[in-house]
mmCIF file of C-alpha atoms and ligand atoms in Angstrom:
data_model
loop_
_atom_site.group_PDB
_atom_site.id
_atom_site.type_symbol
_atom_site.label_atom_id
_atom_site.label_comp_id
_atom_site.label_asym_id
_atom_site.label_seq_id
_atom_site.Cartn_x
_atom_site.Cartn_y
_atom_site.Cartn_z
ATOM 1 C CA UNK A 1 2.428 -3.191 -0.468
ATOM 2 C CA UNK A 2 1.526 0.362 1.572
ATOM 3 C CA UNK A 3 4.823 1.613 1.236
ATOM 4 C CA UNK A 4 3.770 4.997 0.599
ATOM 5 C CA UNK A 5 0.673 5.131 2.008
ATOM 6 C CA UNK A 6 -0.588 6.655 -1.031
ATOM 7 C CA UNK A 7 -2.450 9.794 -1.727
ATOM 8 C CA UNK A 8 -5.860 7.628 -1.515
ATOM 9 C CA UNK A 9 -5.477 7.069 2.002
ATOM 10 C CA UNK A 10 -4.209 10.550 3.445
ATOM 11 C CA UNK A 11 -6.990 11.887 4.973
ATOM 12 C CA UNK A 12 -7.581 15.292 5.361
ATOM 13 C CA UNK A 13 -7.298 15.732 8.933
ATOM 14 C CA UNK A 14 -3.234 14.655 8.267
ATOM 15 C CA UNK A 15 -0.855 15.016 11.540
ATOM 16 C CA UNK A 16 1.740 17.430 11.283
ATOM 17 C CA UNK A 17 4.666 16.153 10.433
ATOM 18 C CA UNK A 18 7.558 15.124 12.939
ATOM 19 C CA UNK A 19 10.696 16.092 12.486
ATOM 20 C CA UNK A 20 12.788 12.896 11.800
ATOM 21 C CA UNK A 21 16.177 12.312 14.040
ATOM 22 C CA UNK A 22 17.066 9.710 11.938
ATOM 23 C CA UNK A 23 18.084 11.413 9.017
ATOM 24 C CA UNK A 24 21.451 9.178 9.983
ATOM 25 C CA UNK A 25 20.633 7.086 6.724
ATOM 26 C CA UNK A 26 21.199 3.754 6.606
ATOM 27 C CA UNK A 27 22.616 2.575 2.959
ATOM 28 C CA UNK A 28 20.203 -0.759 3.388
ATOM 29 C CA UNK A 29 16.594 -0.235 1.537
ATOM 30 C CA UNK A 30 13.592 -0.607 3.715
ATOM 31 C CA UNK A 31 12.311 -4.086 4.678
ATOM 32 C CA UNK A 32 9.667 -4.659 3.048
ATOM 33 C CA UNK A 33 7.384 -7.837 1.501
ATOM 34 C CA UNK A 34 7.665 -11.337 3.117
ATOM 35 C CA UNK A 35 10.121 -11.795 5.612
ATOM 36 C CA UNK A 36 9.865 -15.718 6.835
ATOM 37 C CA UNK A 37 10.677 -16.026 10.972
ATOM 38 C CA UNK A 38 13.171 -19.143 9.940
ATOM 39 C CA UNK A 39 12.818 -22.584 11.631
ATOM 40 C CA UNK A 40 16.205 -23.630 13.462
ATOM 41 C CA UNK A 41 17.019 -26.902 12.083
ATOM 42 C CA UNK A 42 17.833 -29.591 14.244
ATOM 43 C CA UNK A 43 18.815 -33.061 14.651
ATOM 44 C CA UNK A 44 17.215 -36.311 16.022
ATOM 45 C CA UNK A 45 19.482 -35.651 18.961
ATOM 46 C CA UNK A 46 18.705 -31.767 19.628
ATOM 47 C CA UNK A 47 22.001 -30.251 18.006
ATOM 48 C CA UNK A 48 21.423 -27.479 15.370
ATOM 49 C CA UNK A 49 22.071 -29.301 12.203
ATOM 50 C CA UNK A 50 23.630 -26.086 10.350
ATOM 51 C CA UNK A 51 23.904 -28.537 7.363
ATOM 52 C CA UNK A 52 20.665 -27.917 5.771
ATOM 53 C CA UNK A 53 21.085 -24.061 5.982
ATOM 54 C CA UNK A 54 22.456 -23.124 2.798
ATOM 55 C CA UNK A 55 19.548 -25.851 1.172
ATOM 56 C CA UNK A 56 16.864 -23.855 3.468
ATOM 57 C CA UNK A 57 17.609 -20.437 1.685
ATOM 58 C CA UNK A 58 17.860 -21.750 -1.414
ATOM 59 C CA UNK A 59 14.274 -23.617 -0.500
ATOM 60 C CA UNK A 60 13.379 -20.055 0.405
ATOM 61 C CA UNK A 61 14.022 -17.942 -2.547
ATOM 62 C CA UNK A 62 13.367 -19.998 -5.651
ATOM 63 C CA UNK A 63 10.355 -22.125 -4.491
ATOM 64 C CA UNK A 64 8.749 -19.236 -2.253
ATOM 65 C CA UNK A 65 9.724 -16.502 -3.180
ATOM 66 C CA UNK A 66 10.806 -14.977 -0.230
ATOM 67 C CA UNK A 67 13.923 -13.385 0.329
ATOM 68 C CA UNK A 68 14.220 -11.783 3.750
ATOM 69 C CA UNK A 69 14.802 -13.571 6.515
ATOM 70 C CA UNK A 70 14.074 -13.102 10.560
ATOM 71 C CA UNK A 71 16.724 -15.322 12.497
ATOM 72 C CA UNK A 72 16.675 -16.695 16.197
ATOM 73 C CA UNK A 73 12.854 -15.498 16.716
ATOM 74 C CA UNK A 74 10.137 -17.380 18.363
ATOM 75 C CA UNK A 75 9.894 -19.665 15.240
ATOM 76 C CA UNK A 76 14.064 -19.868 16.155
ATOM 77 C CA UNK A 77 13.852 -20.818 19.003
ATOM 78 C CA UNK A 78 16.197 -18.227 19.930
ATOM 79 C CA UNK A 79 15.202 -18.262 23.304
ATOM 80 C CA UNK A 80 16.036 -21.906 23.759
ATOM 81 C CA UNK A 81 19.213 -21.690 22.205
ATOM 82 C CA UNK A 82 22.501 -20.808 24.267
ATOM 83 C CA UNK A 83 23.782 -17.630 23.239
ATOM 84 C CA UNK A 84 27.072 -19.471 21.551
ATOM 85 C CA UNK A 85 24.453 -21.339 19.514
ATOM 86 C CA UNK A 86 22.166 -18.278 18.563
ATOM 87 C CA UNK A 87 26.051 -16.969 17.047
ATOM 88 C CA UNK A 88 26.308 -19.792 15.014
ATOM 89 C CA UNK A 89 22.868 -19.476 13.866
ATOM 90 C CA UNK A 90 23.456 -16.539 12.842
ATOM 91 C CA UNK A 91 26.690 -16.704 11.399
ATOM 92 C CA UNK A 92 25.290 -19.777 9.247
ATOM 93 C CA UNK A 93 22.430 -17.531 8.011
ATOM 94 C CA UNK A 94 24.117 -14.612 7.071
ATOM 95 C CA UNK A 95 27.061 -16.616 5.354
ATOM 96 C CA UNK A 96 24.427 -18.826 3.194
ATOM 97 C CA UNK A 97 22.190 -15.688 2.776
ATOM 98 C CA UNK A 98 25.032 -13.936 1.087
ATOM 99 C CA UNK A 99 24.322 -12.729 -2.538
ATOM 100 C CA UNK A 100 21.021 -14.941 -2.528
ATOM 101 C CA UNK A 101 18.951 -12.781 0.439
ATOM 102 C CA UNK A 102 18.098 -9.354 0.409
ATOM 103 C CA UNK A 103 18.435 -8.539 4.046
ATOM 104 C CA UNK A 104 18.722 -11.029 7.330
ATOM 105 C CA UNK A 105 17.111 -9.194 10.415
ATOM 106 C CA UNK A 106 18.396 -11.213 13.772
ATOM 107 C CA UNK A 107 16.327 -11.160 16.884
ATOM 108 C CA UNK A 108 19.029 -10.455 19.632
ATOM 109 C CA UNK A 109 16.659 -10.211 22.724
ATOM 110 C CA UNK A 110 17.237 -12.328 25.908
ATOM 111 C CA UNK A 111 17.131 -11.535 29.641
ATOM 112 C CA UNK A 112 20.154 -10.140 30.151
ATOM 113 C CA UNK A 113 20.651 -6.883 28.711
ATOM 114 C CA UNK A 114 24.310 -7.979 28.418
ATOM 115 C CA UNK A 115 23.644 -11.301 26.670
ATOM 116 C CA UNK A 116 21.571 -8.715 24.402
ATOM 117 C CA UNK A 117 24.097 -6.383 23.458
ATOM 118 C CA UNK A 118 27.182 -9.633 22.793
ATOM 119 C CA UNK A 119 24.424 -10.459 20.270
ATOM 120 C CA UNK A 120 23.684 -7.175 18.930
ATOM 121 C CA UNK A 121 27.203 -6.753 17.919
ATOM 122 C CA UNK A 122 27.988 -9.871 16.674
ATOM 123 C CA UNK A 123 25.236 -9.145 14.613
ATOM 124 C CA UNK A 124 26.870 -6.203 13.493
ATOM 125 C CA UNK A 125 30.404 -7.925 13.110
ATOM 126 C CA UNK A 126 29.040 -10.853 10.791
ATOM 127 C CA UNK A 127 27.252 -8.165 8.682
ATOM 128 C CA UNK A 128 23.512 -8.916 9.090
ATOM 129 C CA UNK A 129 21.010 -6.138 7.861
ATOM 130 C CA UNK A 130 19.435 -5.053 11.005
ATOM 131 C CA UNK A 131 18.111 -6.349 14.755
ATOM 132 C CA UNK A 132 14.937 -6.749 16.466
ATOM 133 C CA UNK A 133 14.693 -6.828 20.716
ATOM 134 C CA UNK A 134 11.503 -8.145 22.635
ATOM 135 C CA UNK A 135 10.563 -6.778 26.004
ATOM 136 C CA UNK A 136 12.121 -8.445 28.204
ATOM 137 C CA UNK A 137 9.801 -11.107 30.094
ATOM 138 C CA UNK A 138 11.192 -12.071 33.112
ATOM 139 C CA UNK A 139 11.809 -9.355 35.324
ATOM 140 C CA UNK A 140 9.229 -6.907 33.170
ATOM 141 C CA UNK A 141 9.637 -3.478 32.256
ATOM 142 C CA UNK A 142 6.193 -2.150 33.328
ATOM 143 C CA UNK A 143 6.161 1.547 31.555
ATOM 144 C CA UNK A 144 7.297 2.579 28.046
ATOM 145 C CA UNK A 145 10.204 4.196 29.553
ATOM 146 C CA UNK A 146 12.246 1.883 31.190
ATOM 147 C CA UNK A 147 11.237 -0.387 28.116
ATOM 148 C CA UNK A 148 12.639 2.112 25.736
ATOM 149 C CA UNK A 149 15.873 2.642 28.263
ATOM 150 C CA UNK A 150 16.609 -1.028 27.669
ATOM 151 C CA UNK A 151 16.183 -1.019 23.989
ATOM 152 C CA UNK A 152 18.013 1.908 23.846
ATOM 153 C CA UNK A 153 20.830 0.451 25.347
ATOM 154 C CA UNK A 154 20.786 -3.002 23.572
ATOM 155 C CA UNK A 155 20.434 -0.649 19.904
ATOM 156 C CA UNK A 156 23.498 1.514 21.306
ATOM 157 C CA UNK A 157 25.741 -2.067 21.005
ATOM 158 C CA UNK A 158 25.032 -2.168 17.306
ATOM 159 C CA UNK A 159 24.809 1.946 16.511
ATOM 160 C CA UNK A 160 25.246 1.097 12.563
ATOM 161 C CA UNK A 161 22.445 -1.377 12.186
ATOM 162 C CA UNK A 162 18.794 -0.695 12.107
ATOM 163 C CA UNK A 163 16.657 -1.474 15.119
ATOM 164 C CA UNK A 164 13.111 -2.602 15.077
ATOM 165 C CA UNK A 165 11.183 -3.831 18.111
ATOM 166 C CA UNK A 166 9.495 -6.779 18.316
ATOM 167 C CA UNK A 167 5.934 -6.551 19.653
ATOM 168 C CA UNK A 168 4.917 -9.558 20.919
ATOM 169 C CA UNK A 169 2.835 -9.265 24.276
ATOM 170 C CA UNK A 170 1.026 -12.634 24.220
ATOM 171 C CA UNK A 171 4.431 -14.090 24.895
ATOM 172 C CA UNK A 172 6.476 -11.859 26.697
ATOM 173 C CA UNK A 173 3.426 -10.333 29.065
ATOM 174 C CA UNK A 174 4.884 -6.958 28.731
ATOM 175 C CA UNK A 175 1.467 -5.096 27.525
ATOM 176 C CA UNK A 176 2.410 -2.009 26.652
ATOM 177 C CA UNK A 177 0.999 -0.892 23.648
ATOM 178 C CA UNK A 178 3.408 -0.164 20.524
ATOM 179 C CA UNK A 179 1.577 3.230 19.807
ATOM 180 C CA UNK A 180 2.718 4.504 22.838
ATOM 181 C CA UNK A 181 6.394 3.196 22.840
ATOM 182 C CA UNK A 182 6.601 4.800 19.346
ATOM 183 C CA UNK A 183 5.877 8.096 20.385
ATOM 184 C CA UNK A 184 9.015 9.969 19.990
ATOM 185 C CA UNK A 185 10.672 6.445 19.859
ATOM 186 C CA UNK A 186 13.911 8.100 17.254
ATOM 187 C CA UNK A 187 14.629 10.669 19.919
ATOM 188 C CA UNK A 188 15.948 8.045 21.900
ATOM 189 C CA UNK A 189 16.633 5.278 19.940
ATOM 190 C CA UNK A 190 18.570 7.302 16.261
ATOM 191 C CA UNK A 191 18.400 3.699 14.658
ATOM 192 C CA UNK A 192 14.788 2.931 15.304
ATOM 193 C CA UNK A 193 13.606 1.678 11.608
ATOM 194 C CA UNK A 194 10.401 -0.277 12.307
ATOM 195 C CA UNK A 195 7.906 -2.287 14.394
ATOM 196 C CA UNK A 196 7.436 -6.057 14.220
ATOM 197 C CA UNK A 197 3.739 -6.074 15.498
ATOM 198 C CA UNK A 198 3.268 -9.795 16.640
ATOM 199 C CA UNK A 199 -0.490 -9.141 17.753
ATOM 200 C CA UNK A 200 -4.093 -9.044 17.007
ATOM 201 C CA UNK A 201 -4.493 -5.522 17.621
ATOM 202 C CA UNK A 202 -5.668 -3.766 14.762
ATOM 203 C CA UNK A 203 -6.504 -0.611 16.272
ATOM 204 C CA UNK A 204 -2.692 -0.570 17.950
ATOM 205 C CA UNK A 205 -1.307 -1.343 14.910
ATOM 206 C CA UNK A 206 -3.317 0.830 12.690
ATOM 207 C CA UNK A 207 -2.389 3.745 15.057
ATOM 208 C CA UNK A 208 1.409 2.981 15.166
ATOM 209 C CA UNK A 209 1.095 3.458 11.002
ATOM 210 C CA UNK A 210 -1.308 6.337 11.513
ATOM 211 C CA UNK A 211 0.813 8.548 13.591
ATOM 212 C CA UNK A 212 4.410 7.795 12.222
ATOM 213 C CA UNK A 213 3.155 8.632 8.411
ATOM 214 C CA UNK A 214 5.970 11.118 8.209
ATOM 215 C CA UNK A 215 8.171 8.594 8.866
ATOM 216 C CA UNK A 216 9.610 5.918 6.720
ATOM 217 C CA UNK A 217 9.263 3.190 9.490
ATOM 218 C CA UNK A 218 8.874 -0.576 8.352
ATOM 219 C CA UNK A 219 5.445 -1.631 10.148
ATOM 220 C CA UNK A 220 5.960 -5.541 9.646
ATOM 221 C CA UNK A 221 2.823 -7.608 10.712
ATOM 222 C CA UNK A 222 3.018 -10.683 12.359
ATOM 223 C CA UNK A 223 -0.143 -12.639 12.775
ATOM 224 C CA UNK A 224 -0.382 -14.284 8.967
ATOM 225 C CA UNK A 225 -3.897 -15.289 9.123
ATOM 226 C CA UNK A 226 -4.940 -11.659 9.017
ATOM 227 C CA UNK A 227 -2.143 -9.880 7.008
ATOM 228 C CA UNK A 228 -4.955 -8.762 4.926
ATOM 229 C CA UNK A 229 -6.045 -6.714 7.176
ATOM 230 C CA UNK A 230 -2.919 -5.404 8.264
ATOM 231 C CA UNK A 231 -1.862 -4.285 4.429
ATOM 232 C CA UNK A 232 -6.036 -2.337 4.655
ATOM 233 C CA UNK A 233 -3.865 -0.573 8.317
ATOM 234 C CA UNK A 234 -0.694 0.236 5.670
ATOM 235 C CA UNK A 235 1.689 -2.675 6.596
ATOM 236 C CA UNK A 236 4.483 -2.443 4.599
ATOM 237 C CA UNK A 237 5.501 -5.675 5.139
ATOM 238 C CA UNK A 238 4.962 -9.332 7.248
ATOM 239 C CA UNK A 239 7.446 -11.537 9.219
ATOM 240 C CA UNK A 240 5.942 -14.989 10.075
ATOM 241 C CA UNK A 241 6.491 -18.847 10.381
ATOM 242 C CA UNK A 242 4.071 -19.658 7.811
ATOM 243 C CA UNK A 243 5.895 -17.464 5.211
ATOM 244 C CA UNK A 244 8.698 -20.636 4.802
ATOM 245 C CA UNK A 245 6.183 -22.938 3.272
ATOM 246 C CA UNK A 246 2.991 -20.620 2.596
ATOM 247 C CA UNK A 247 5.260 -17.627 0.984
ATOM 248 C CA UNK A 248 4.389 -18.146 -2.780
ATOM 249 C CA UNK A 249 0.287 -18.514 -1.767
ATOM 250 C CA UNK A 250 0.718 -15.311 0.779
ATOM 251 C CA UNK A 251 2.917 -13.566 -2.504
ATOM 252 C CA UNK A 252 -0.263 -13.979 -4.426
ATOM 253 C CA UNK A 253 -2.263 -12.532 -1.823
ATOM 254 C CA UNK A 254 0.040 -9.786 -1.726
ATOM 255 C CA UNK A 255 0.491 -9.237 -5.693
ATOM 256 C CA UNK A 256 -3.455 -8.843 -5.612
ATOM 257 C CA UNK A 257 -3.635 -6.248 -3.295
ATOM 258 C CA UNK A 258 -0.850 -4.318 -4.820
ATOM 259 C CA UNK A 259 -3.325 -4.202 -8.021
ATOM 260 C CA UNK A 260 -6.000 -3.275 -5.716
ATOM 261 C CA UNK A 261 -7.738 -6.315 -6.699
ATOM 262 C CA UNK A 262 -9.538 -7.145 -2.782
ATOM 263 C CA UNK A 263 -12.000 -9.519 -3.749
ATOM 264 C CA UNK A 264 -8.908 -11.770 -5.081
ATOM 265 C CA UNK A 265 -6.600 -10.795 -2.023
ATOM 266 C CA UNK A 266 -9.536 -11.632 0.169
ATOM 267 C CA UNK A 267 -9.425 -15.354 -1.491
ATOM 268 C CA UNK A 268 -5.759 -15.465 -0.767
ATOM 269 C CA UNK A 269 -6.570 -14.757 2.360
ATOM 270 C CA UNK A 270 -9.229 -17.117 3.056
ATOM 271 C CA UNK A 271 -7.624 -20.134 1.742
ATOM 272 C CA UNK A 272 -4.543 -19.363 3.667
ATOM 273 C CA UNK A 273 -7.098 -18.958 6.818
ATOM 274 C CA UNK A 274 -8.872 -21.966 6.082
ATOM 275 C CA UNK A 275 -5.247 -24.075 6.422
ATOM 276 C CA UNK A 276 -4.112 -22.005 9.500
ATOM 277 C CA UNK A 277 -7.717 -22.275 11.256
ATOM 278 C CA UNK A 278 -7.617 -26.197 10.654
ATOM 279 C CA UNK A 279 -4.046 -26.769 12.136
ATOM 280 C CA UNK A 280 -4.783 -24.371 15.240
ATOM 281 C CA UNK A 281 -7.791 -26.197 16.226
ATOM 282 C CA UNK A 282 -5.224 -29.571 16.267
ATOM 283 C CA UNK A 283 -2.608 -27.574 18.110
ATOM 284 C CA UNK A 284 -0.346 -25.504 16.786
ATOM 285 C CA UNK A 285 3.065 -23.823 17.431
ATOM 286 C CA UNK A 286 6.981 -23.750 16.828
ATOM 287 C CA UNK A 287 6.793 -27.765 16.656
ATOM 288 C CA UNK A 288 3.952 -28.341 14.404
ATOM 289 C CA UNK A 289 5.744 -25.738 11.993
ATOM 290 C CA UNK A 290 8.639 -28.237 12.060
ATOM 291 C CA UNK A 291 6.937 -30.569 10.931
ATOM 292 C CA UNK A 292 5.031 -29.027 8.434
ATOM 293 C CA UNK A 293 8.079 -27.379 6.783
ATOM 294 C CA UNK A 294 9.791 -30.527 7.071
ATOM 295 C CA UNK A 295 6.839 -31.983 4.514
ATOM 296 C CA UNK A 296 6.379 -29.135 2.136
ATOM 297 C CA UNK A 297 10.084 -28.499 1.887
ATOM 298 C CA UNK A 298 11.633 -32.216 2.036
ATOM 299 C CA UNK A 299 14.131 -30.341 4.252
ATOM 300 C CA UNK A 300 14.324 -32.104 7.684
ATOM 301 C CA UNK A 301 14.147 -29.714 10.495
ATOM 302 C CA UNK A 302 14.211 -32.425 12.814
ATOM 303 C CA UNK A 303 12.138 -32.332 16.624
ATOM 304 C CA UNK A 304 11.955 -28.837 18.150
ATOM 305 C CA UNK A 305 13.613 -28.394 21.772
ATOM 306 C CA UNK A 306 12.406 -28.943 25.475
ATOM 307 C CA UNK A 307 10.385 -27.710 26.258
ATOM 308 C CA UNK A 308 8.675 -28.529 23.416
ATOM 309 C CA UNK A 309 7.354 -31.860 22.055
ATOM 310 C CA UNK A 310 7.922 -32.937 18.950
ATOM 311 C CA UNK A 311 4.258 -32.765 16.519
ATOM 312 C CA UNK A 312 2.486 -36.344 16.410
ATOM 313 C CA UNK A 313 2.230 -38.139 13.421
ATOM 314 C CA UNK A 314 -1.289 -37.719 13.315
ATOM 315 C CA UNK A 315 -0.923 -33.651 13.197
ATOM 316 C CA UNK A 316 1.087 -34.429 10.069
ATOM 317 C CA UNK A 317 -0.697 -36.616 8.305
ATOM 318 C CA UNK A 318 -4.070 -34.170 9.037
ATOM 319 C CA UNK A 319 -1.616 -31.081 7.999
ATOM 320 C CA UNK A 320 -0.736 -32.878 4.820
ATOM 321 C CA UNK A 321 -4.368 -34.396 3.962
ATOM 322 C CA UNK A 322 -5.335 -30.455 4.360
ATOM 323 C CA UNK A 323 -2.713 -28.831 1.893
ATOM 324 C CA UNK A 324 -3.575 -31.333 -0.781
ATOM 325 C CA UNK A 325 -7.070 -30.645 -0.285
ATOM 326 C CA UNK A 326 -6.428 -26.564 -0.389
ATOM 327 C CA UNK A 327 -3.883 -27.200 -3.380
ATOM 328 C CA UNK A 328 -1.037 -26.353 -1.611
ATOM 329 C CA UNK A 329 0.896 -29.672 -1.654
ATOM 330 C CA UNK A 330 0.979 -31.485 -4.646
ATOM 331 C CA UNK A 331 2.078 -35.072 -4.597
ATOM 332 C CA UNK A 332 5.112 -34.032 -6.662
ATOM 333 C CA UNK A 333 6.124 -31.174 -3.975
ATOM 334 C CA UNK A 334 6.461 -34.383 -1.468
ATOM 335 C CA UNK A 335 10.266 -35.114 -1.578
ATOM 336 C CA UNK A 336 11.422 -38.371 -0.309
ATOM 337 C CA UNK A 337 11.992 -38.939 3.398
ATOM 338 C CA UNK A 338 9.822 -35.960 4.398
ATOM 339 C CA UNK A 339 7.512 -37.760 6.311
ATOM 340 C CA UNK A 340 9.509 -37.670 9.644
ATOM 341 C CA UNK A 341 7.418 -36.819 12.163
ATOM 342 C CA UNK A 342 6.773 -39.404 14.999
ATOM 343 C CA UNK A 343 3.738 -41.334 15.965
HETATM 344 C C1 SI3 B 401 3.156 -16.623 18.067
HETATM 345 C C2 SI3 B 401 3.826 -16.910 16.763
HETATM 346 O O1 SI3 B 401 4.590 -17.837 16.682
HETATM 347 N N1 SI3 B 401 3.550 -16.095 15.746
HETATM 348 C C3 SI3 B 401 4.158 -16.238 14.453
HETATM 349 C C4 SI3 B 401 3.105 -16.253 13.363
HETATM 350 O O2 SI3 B 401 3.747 -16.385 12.131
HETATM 351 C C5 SI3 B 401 2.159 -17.441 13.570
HETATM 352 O O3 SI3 B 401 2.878 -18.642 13.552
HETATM 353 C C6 SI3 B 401 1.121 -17.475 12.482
HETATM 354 O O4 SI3 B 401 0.436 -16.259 12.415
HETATM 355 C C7 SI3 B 401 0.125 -18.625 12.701
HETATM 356 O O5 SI3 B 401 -0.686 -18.367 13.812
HETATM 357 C C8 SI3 B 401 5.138 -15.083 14.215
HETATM 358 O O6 SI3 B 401 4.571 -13.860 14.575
HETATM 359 C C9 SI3 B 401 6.375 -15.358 15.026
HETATM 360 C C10 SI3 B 401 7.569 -14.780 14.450
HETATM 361 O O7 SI3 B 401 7.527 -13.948 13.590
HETATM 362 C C11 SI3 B 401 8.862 -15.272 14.936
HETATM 363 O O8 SI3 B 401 9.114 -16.450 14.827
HETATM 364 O O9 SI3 B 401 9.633 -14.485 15.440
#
């Protein structure tokens, strides 16, 4: 992937560079590749079911190919999870992740800047490889300062892990555009190492790359049907929910632009689209991703919390008819009992 933004793509009317504040190195490399925004499993009754963890990351890295992880996210539903249960979550990650995962990113962000900062040094405490913080959405920060004064204060709980903000504005409201919070963003916040960039913004995005080129941020893209064109912006890597069952496919796609080989990429790409543009015109969201990692995997990740509804069986069984039809299901990837999803 754009890691280096390579000589190709300087062009000649190249910034000046910055001088970088966070020369405080972290041993960790950077995050980079496919980073899959992990489902919380849970069972028929709405407990987690931290059973099937160590099975999920096992799922993960030998049959997708995808060894970093981003825990208690929107695909987490680590918003809907008390803050005891978004330790254990967590804990159970990191634990199960040991020796098998190359780095387990945990989204610590909640109302309460409090609430933020017990997370963001438990984090720290269990040994997970960095944080990420969303605005906060209730009470909203409305300029990039008092947004960066909060991050700044949740990163300060956790001053030996790196910090990346997670841009999501469709969900949180908070609108302020990344470019402009990452102006300067290390002077404030020393631990700053990327962006999670959960948007369809390309010229935001391709901005927050093409200003911070003298810096080695991660710029992690977050909308999967159009990594493609993130990677063209230099992306240097992707965090998403589709990334649990779609990893080895999106891998592909990601092999093939590493060779510079578009015209395959772009058929990565638009197989992967045609799946994700078939699911979203039934619906689709943090329970429908249940489901269908429920079916790829054989892993049950049981119904997702109120408020959300658990997918019919009709969105399965039109999920499933789709990935045999696009290849991505054989009949011998169905493992018993992975049909669960109710009528
Ligand atoms: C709104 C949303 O859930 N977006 C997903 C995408 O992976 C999304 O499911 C995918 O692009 C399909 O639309 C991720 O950006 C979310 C994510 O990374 C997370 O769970 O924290």
């Amino acid at each position: 992937m754009a890691d280096n933004l390579g000589e190709e793509l300087k062009p000649p009317c190249l910034i000046t560079p910055r001088p970088t504040s966070s020369s405080m190195a972290f041993p960790k490399k950077k995050l980079q590749g496919l980073v899959a925004a992990t489902i919380t499993p849970m069972t028929d009754n709405g407990e987690i079911n931290f059973s099937v963890i160590g099975q999920y990351v096992d799922y993960l890295v030998k049959e997708q190919g995808v060894k970093n992880i981003f825990v208690n996210g929107t695909t987490g539903e680590g918003l809907s999870l008390s803050i005891s249960e978004r330790r254990q979550v967590a804990e159970e990650w990191v634990t199960k992740g040991k020796d098998k995962l190359d780095q387990v990113v945990i989204h610590v962000g909640a109302l309460s800047l409090k609430e933020s900062q017990e997370l963001a040094q438990h984090a720290a405490e269990i040994g997970a490889d960095g944080i990420a913080v969303i605005a906060p959405f209730f009470l909203k920060p409305w300029t990039k300062d008092i947004l960066i004064n909060f991050l700044k204060e949740v990163a300060a709980a956790a001053p030996a892990l790196p910090f990346y903000y997670y841009h999501i504005p469709a969900l949180t409201g908070v609108k302020i555009r990344a470019e402009e919070l990452l102006d300067g963003i290390q002077d404030k916040i020393p631990t700053f190492q990327g962006l999670k960039f959960s948007d369809t913004d390309l010229l935001d995005f391709g901005q927050c790359v093409d200003q911070n080129r003298q810096q080695q941020f991660a710029f992690l893209y977050g909308v999967d049907e159009q990594l493609l064109s993130a990677l063209v912006m230099g992306a240097t890597g992707a965090v998403g929910s589709t990334y649990n069952y779609l990893g080895k496919k999106t891998n592909q796609m990601l092999e093939a632009f590493e060779r510079k080989d578009l015209s395959l990429a772009l058929n990565y790409q638009f197989c992967i689209q045609r799946f994700i543009n078939f699911v979203v015109k039934l619906g689709f969201g943090v329970s429908q991703t249940k489901a269908i990692m429920t079916l790829v995997s054989g892993i049950p990740m049981g119904p997702p919390r109120l408020p959300l509804q658990k997918a019919s069986r009709e969105f399965t069984d039109s999920a499933e008819a789709k990935l045999k039809s696009l290849d991505f299901l054989s009949f011998t990837d169905l493992k018993d009992g992975s049909l669960e999803a109710s009528s």
